[in-house]
């Protein structure tokens, strides 16, 4: 099913509970970084350096950039953002830092052909003013404009410790070490570091070092406060853990990650047209200002449909024991629809065409959001995924896929909307799975 295009708005894993860190936490090593190559008079970098010095009185904040291991998906990257936001909050207690939002693109699961999906700014998917109510953020192209050129002064590639860690002897630590893997950067003839940089080929790094890290995000704060670099990039930022997983700081950041309004409008129109679902009837009234939204769990009842996230493809062979067959899936869906007295089921899935056809034949009440080519070009694969999540988040009852971050993000969205946890934290079980542990309820904290 497709719906008419609305006008597109203009934008505006588990972790360890660790406290704020100070300089005493950097042990063993005083980090030394190679010096920038000498500047030739009149060179592009020399001009950038002079412009930067002239601008210091106007812009005194420093910039933190980050990237994630390329194979990681959209929803894991959203989790890494929460970790880095905690780091920004720690840094901001001492200095003015701004987080530069890493442009989206080149993700494994975004496989729509003939669509340019690189250098995508965050406002395409999220409401940036809402993010700014939690921490100071800017888009990458704003960073380019403010900093005076496509240069990142210091790149730190984060990695684990080569020797690993012994069970029962966990400690938080950070050390400059030789790179375990060959960094995905090359050095050009001007001694600048070239890399992916979110598809911005003109971007260059001036210095690069590898850091072995073991701990929560804020363990790296003392290092950043001691460096003289105004712009610092943390590559492989997924190696940092949460400062306070599922605590108030976590939920503040998660609540600030409001979906872009034009995507929510698409989802709402679809709900109303095909699922007889509106915020008024479903008791899912939404406040555009997340800081003013505090809903008691159990308030929302949701639309008269079952929400399903069914992960297939790589999960079929990668998680065989806890992913059901299609027949097992249909049996569970049919049972839930009967139990919840629902006639419609909305399915968000990455299943191949043959599997979808089989599901539709076995589930007469099945509904999917099927975007046209024009809609995919407009919203991109990431936007279509958000629309799916938004519709699932408003269902009377939701069931997802084991260990899927796509399902985890729906859990959180429903928690924010005020659903009874019993209608949210549910997953499919494998056909032969004897112990089918259901997802943990991480209660929202205000």
Coordinates of C-alpha atoms in Angstrom, one line a residue:
X1 CA 0.0 0.0 0.0
X2 CA 1.2 3.5 -0.7
X3 CA -0.1 6.9 0.4
X4 CA 0.0 10.3 -1.1
X5 CA 3.2 12.3 -0.6
X6 CA 2.9 14.9 2.1
X7 CA 5.1 18.0 2.0
X8 CA 8.5 17.3 3.4
X9 CA 9.4 19.5 6.4
X10 CA 12.5 21.6 6.5
X11 CA 14.7 20.6 9.3
X12 CA 15.2 22.4 11.6
X13 CA 23.8 -3.0 23.7
X14 CA 24.2 -2.9 27.2
X15 CA 26.6 -0.7 29.0
X16 CA 28.3 -0.3 32.4
X17 CA 27.2 2.2 35.0
X18 CA 30.2 4.4 35.5
X19 CA 30.6 7.8 37.0
X20 CA 32.2 11.0 35.6
X21 CA 35.9 10.7 35.1
X22 CA 38.7 13.1 35.8
X23 CA 42.3 13.3 34.8
X24 CA 43.4 10.7 37.4
X25 CA 41.8 8.1 35.2
X26 CA 44.4 8.3 32.4
X27 CA 47.1 6.1 33.7
X28 CA 50.4 4.7 32.4
X29 CA 50.7 6.9 29.4
X30 CA 51.2 10.5 28.6
X31 CA 49.9 10.6 25.1
X32 CA 52.2 12.0 22.4
X33 CA 51.0 12.8 18.9
X34 CA 53.1 13.5 15.9
X35 CA 53.5 17.1 15.0
X36 CA 51.8 18.6 12.0
X37 CA 54.1 18.9 8.9
X38 CA 55.6 22.4 8.4
X39 CA 53.3 24.8 6.7
X40 CA 54.4 26.3 3.4
X41 CA 53.7 30.0 3.1
X42 CA 50.6 30.6 1.1
X43 CA 49.5 27.0 1.3
X44 CA 45.8 26.1 1.8
X45 CA 46.4 24.8 5.3
X46 CA 48.5 27.9 6.3
X47 CA 45.6 30.1 5.1
X48 CA 43.2 27.9 7.1
X49 CA 45.4 28.2 10.2
X50 CA 45.5 32.0 9.9
X51 CA 41.7 32.2 9.4
X52 CA 41.2 29.9 12.3
X53 CA 43.3 32.1 14.6
X54 CA 41.4 35.2 13.5
X55 CA 38.1 33.5 14.3
X56 CA 39.1 32.3 17.8
X57 CA 37.6 35.3 19.4
X58 CA 34.3 34.7 17.7
X59 CA 34.0 30.9 18.2
X60 CA 35.7 29.6 21.3
X61 CA 34.1 26.1 21.4
X62 CA 35.8 22.9 20.3
X63 CA 34.5 20.3 18.0
X64 CA 34.0 16.5 18.6
X65 CA 33.4 14.3 15.6
X66 CA 33.0 10.5 15.6
X67 CA 32.4 7.6 13.3
X68 CA 31.4 3.9 13.7
X69 CA 32.6 0.6 12.2
X70 CA 31.2 0.6 8.6
X71 CA 29.2 -2.7 8.9
X72 CA 27.2 -1.4 11.8
X73 CA 23.6 -0.6 11.1
X74 CA 21.4 2.5 11.5
X75 CA 19.9 1.5 14.9
X76 CA 23.2 0.6 16.5
X77 CA 24.6 3.9 15.4
X78 CA 21.7 5.6 17.2
X79 CA 22.9 3.8 20.3
X80 CA 26.5 5.1 19.8
X81 CA 25.1 8.6 19.6
X82 CA 23.7 8.3 23.1
X83 CA 27.2 7.2 24.4
X84 CA 28.9 10.2 22.7
X85 CA 26.3 12.6 24.0
X86 CA 27.3 11.5 27.5
X87 CA 30.9 12.3 26.7
X88 CA 29.9 15.8 25.5
X89 CA 28.0 16.4 28.7
X90 CA 31.2 15.5 30.7
X91 CA 33.4 17.7 28.5
X92 CA 31.0 20.6 28.8
X93 CA 31.5 20.7 32.6
X94 CA 35.0 22.0 31.8
X95 CA 34.9 23.6 28.3
X96 CA 32.5 24.5 25.5
X97 CA 32.3 21.5 23.1
X98 CA 30.0 20.9 20.2
X99 CA 29.2 17.5 18.8
X100 CA 29.4 17.4 15.0
X101 CA 26.7 15.0 13.7
X102 CA 28.3 12.4 11.4
X103 CA 26.5 12.3 8.1
X104 CA 24.6 9.2 7.2
X105 CA 25.3 6.9 4.3
X106 CA 26.8 3.8 2.8
X107 CA 25.1 1.4 5.3
X108 CA 24.8 -2.3 4.6
X109 CA 21.0 -2.5 5.0
X110 CA 20.4 0.5 2.7
X111 CA 20.3 -1.4 -0.5
X112 CA 17.7 0.5 -2.7
X113 CA 19.3 0.7 -6.1
X114 CA 20.0 3.9 -8.0
X115 CA 19.6 6.2 -5.0
X116 CA 22.3 8.5 -3.7
X117 CA 22.5 7.7 0.0
X118 CA 25.7 9.4 1.2
X119 CA 26.4 12.7 2.9
X120 CA 22.9 12.6 4.4
X121 CA 22.4 15.2 7.1
X122 CA 20.7 14.3 10.4
X123 CA 17.7 16.6 9.7
X124 CA 16.6 14.2 7.1
X125 CA 15.8 11.7 9.9
X126 CA 15.7 13.6 13.2
X127 CA 14.6 16.9 14.6
X128 CA 17.9 18.7 15.2
X129 CA 16.5 21.5 17.4
X130 CA 15.2 18.7 19.7
X131 CA 18.8 17.2 19.8
X132 CA 20.1 20.7 20.7
X133 CA 17.8 20.8 23.8
X134 CA 20.0 18.0 25.2
X135 CA 23.5 18.8 24.0
X136 CA 25.0 21.3 21.5
X137 CA 25.1 19.7 18.0
X138 CA 25.7 20.9 14.5
X139 CA 25.6 19.3 11.1
X140 CA 28.9 18.4 9.4
X141 CA 28.5 21.1 6.7
X142 CA 28.0 23.7 9.4
X143 CA 31.3 22.5 10.9
X144 CA 33.0 23.0 7.6
X145 CA 31.7 26.5 7.4
X146 CA 32.6 27.4 11.0
X147 CA 36.0 25.8 11.1
X148 CA 37.2 27.4 7.9
X149 CA 38.1 24.4 5.9
X150 CA 37.8 20.6 5.6
X151 CA 40.5 19.8 8.2
X152 CA 40.2 17.7 11.3
X153 CA 43.1 18.4 13.6
X154 CA 43.3 15.1 15.5
X155 CA 42.0 11.6 14.7
X156 CA 41.9 8.9 17.4
X157 CA 41.2 5.4 16.2
X158 CA 39.7 3.5 19.1
X159 CA 40.4 -0.1 19.5
X160 CA 40.4 -2.9 22.2
X161 CA 43.4 -4.1 24.0
X162 CA 45.4 -6.6 22.0
X163 CA 45.8 -8.8 25.1
X164 CA 42.1 -8.6 25.9
X165 CA 40.9 -8.6 29.5
X166 CA 40.7 -11.3 32.1
X167 CA 37.3 -12.2 33.5
X168 CA 36.8 -10.8 37.0
X169 CA 39.5 -8.2 36.6
X170 CA 37.6 -5.5 34.7
X171 CA 39.1 -2.0 34.9
X172 CA 38.6 1.2 33.0
X173 CA 41.7 2.3 31.2
X174 CA 43.0 4.0 28.1
X175 CA 46.5 3.9 26.4
X176 CA 48.0 5.0 23.2
X177 CA 49.1 1.8 21.5
X178 CA 50.3 0.7 18.1
X179 CA 47.3 0.1 15.8
X180 CA 46.1 -3.5 15.9
X181 CA 44.6 -3.3 12.5
X182 CA 45.8 -1.2 9.6
X183 CA 43.9 2.1 9.9
X184 CA 41.5 2.8 7.0
X185 CA 43.3 6.0 6.2
X186 CA 46.1 6.8 3.7
X187 CA 48.7 9.5 3.8
X188 CA 48.7 11.8 0.7
X189 CA 51.7 13.6 -0.7
X190 CA 51.1 16.5 1.7
X191 CA 51.2 14.2 4.7
X192 CA 47.5 14.6 5.3
X193 CA 45.3 11.7 6.3
X194 CA 42.7 10.7 3.8
X195 CA 39.8 8.5 4.5
X196 CA 36.0 7.8 4.1
X197 CA 35.0 10.9 6.2
X198 CA 31.3 10.2 5.5
X199 CA 31.7 10.7 1.7
X200 CA 33.4 14.1 1.9
X201 CA 36.6 13.4 -0.1
X202 CA 38.0 16.8 0.5
X203 CA 38.2 16.3 4.2
X204 CA 41.7 15.6 5.6
X205 CA 43.1 14.7 9.0
X206 CA 46.3 16.4 10.3
X207 CA 47.3 13.9 13.0
X208 CA 46.3 10.3 13.8
X209 CA 46.9 7.9 16.7
X210 CA 45.4 4.6 17.9
X211 CA 44.0 4.4 21.4
X212 CA 43.2 1.1 23.2
X213 CA 40.2 1.8 25.4
X214 CA 38.3 -0.2 27.9
X215 CA 35.5 1.6 29.6
X216 CA 32.6 4.0 29.4
X217 CA 32.5 7.0 27.1
X218 CA 33.7 9.6 29.6
X219 CA 37.0 7.8 30.2
X220 CA 38.3 9.7 27.2
X221 CA 37.3 13.1 28.5
X222 CA 40.6 13.9 30.3
X223 CA 42.6 13.2 27.1
X224 CA 40.3 15.5 25.0
X225 CA 40.5 18.3 27.6
X226 CA 44.3 18.1 27.6
X227 CA 44.8 18.1 23.8
X228 CA 45.4 21.4 22.1
X229 CA 43.5 20.4 19.0
X230 CA 40.3 22.3 18.4
X231 CA 38.7 19.5 16.3
X232 CA 39.0 15.9 17.4
X233 CA 37.5 12.8 15.7
X234 CA 36.9 9.5 17.5
X235 CA 36.8 6.7 14.9
X236 CA 35.4 3.3 15.9
X237 CA 33.4 5.1 18.7
X238 CA 31.3 1.9 19.3
X239 CA 34.3 0.7 21.4
X240 CA 33.2 3.1 24.1
X241 CA 30.5 1.9 26.5
X242 CA 27.6 3.8 28.0
X243 CA 28.3 6.0 31.0
X244 CA 24.9 5.2 32.7
X245 CA 22.9 2.8 30.6
X246 CA 19.1 3.2 31.1
X247 CA 19.6 6.0 33.6
X248 CA 18.2 9.6 33.4
X249 CA 21.1 10.8 31.3
X250 CA 20.5 7.9 28.8
X251 CA 16.8 8.5 28.6
X252 CA 17.2 12.3 28.3
X253 CA 19.4 11.7 25.2
X254 CA 17.1 9.0 23.9
X255 CA 14.0 11.2 24.3
X256 CA 15.7 14.1 22.5
X257 CA 16.1 11.9 19.4
X258 CA 12.8 12.9 18.0
X259 CA 12.1 11.7 14.5
X260 CA 11.9 14.3 11.8
X261 CA 8.3 15.6 11.6
X262 CA 7.8 14.9 7.9
X263 CA 8.5 11.2 8.6
X264 CA 6.1 11.1 11.5
X265 CA 3.4 12.8 9.4
X266 CA 3.8 10.0 6.8
X267 CA 3.4 7.3 9.5
X268 CA 0.4 9.1 11.0
X269 CA -1.4 9.4 7.7
X270 CA -0.8 5.7 7.0
X271 CA -2.1 4.7 10.4
X272 CA -5.2 6.8 9.9
X273 CA -5.9 5.5 6.4
X274 CA -5.1 1.8 6.7
X275 CA -5.2 1.0 10.4
X276 CA -8.0 3.2 11.8
X277 CA -5.4 4.6 14.2
X278 CA -5.1 8.2 15.4
X279 CA -3.5 9.8 18.5
X280 CA -6.8 10.9 19.9
X281 CA -8.4 7.4 19.8
X282 CA -5.1 5.6 20.7
X283 CA -4.3 7.9 23.6
X284 CA -0.8 8.6 22.1
X285 CA -0.9 12.4 22.2
X286 CA 2.6 13.6 21.2
X287 CA 4.3 16.8 22.5
X288 CA 6.7 18.3 20.0
X289 CA 8.8 19.5 23.0
X290 CA 10.3 16.3 24.4
X291 CA 11.3 18.1 27.6
X292 CA 7.6 18.6 28.4
X293 CA 6.5 15.1 27.6
X294 CA 6.1 12.8 30.6
X295 CA 3.5 10.0 30.2
X296 CA 2.6 7.5 32.8
X297 CA 3.1 3.9 31.6
X298 CA -0.2 2.3 30.7
X299 CA -1.8 5.5 29.5
X300 CA -1.4 4.7 25.8
X301 CA -3.6 2.0 24.4
X302 CA -2.5 2.1 20.7
X303 CA -4.3 1.5 17.4
X304 CA -6.4 -1.6 16.7
X305 CA -3.7 -3.6 15.1
X306 CA -0.8 -5.9 16.0
X307 CA 2.7 -4.4 15.3
X308 CA 5.3 -6.9 14.2
X309 CA 9.0 -6.5 13.4
X310 CA 10.2 -9.6 11.6
X311 CA 13.9 -9.7 10.9
X312 CA 14.9 -12.2 8.3
X313 CA 17.8 -12.4 5.8
X314 CA 21.1 -12.5 7.8
X315 CA 19.3 -13.3 11.0
X316 CA 17.9 -16.5 9.6
X317 CA 21.4 -18.1 9.5
X318 CA 23.0 -15.8 12.1
X319 CA 20.5 -16.4 14.9
X320 CA 18.9 -19.7 13.9
X321 CA 18.0 -20.9 17.3
X322 CA 15.8 -17.9 18.2
X323 CA 14.4 -16.9 14.8
X324 CA 11.2 -18.9 13.9
X325 CA 10.3 -20.3 10.6
X326 CA 7.7 -18.5 8.5
X327 CA 5.1 -21.1 9.6
X328 CA 6.1 -20.6 13.2
X329 CA 5.9 -16.8 12.7
X330 CA 2.4 -17.1 11.2
X331 CA 1.2 -19.3 14.1
X332 CA 2.4 -16.8 16.7
X333 CA 0.9 -13.8 14.9
X334 CA -2.5 -15.6 14.4
X335 CA -2.5 -16.5 18.1
X336 CA -1.7 -13.0 19.2
X337 CA -4.4 -11.4 17.0
X338 CA -7.0 -13.8 18.4
X339 CA -5.8 -13.1 22.0
X340 CA -5.8 -9.3 21.5
X341 CA -9.0 -9.4 19.4
X342 CA -7.3 -7.7 16.5
X343 CA -8.1 -8.0 12.8
X344 CA -5.1 -6.2 11.3
X345 CA -1.3 -6.8 11.6
X346 CA 1.3 -4.3 10.5
X347 CA 4.5 -6.0 9.5
X348 CA 7.9 -4.3 9.2
X349 CA 10.3 -6.8 7.7
X350 CA 13.4 -7.2 5.5
X351 CA 12.1 -10.5 4.2
X352 CA 12.7 -11.3 0.5
X353 CA 9.8 -11.0 -2.0
X354 CA 8.9 -14.8 -1.9
X355 CA 8.7 -14.8 1.9
X356 CA 6.5 -11.7 1.9
X357 CA 4.2 -13.2 -0.6
X358 CA 3.9 -16.3 1.5
X359 CA 3.2 -14.3 4.6
X360 CA 0.5 -12.3 2.8
X361 CA -1.1 -15.5 1.7
X362 CA -1.2 -16.9 5.2
X363 CA -2.2 -13.6 7.0
X364 CA -5.3 -12.0 5.3
X365 CA -5.1 -9.0 7.7
X366 CA -1.5 -8.2 6.9
X367 CA -0.6 -4.6 6.1
X368 CA 2.8 -3.1 5.1
X369 CA 4.2 0.3 4.3
X370 CA 5.2 -0.1 0.7
X371 CA 6.8 3.1 -0.5
X372 CA 6.8 4.0 -4.2
X373 CA 10.1 4.7 -5.9
X374 CA 9.5 8.5 -5.5
X375 CA 8.9 8.0 -1.8
X376 CA 12.1 6.0 -1.4
X377 CA 14.1 8.7 -3.2
X378 CA 12.5 11.3 -1.0
X379 CA 12.7 9.6 2.4
X380 CA 15.6 7.2 1.7
X381 CA 16.0 3.8 3.2
X382 CA 16.6 5.3 6.7
X383 CA 13.4 7.3 6.5
X384 CA 11.4 4.3 5.4
X385 CA 12.8 2.4 8.4
X386 CA 11.8 5.2 10.7
X387 CA 8.2 5.2 9.3
X388 CA 8.0 1.5 9.9
X389 CA 9.2 1.9 13.5
X390 CA 6.8 4.8 14.1
X391 CA 3.8 2.7 13.0
X392 CA 4.9 -0.3 15.1
X393 CA 5.4 2.0 18.1
X394 CA 1.6 2.9 17.9
X395 CA 0.3 -0.6 17.8
X396 CA -2.0 -2.0 20.4
X397 CA 0.5 -4.8 21.0
X398 CA 4.0 -5.2 19.6
X399 CA 6.3 -8.3 19.1
X400 CA 9.8 -8.0 17.7
X401 CA 12.8 -10.1 16.8
X402 CA 15.4 -11.3 19.3
X403 CA 18.5 -9.2 19.8
X404 CA 17.5 -6.8 17.0
X405 CA 18.4 -3.2 17.5
X406 CA 15.5 -2.3 15.2
X407 CA 13.1 -3.9 17.7
X408 CA 15.0 -2.3 20.7
X409 CA 14.4 1.2 19.3
X410 CA 10.7 0.4 19.0
X411 CA 10.7 -0.7 22.6
X412 CA 12.1 2.6 23.6
X413 CA 9.7 4.6 21.5
X414 CA 6.7 2.8 23.0
X415 CA 8.1 3.4 26.5
X416 CA 8.3 7.1 25.7
X417 CA 4.7 7.1 24.4
X418 CA 3.4 5.5 27.7
X419 CA 2.5 1.9 26.7
X420 CA 2.0 -0.9 29.2
X421 CA 5.4 -2.8 29.2
X422 CA 3.4 -6.1 28.7
X423 CA 2.4 -4.9 25.3
X424 CA 5.9 -3.9 24.3
X425 CA 8.7 -6.2 25.5
X426 CA 7.8 -9.3 23.5
X427 CA 9.8 -11.3 20.9
X428 CA 9.3 -14.3 18.6
X429 CA 10.8 -17.6 19.8
X430 CA 12.6 -20.1 17.6
X431 CA 10.6 -23.2 16.6
X432 CA 12.8 -25.4 18.8
X433 CA 13.8 -22.8 21.4
X434 CA 13.2 -24.3 24.9
X435 CA 13.9 -21.3 27.0
X436 CA 12.5 -18.2 25.3
X437 CA 13.6 -15.3 27.4
X438 CA 11.7 -12.2 26.7
X439 CA 13.3 -8.7 26.3
X440 CA 14.3 -6.8 29.5
X441 CA 12.1 -3.9 30.5
X442 CA 14.3 -0.8 30.8
X443 CA 12.0 1.6 32.5
X444 CA 12.0 5.2 31.4
X445 CA 13.6 7.7 33.9
X446 CA 12.7 11.3 34.0

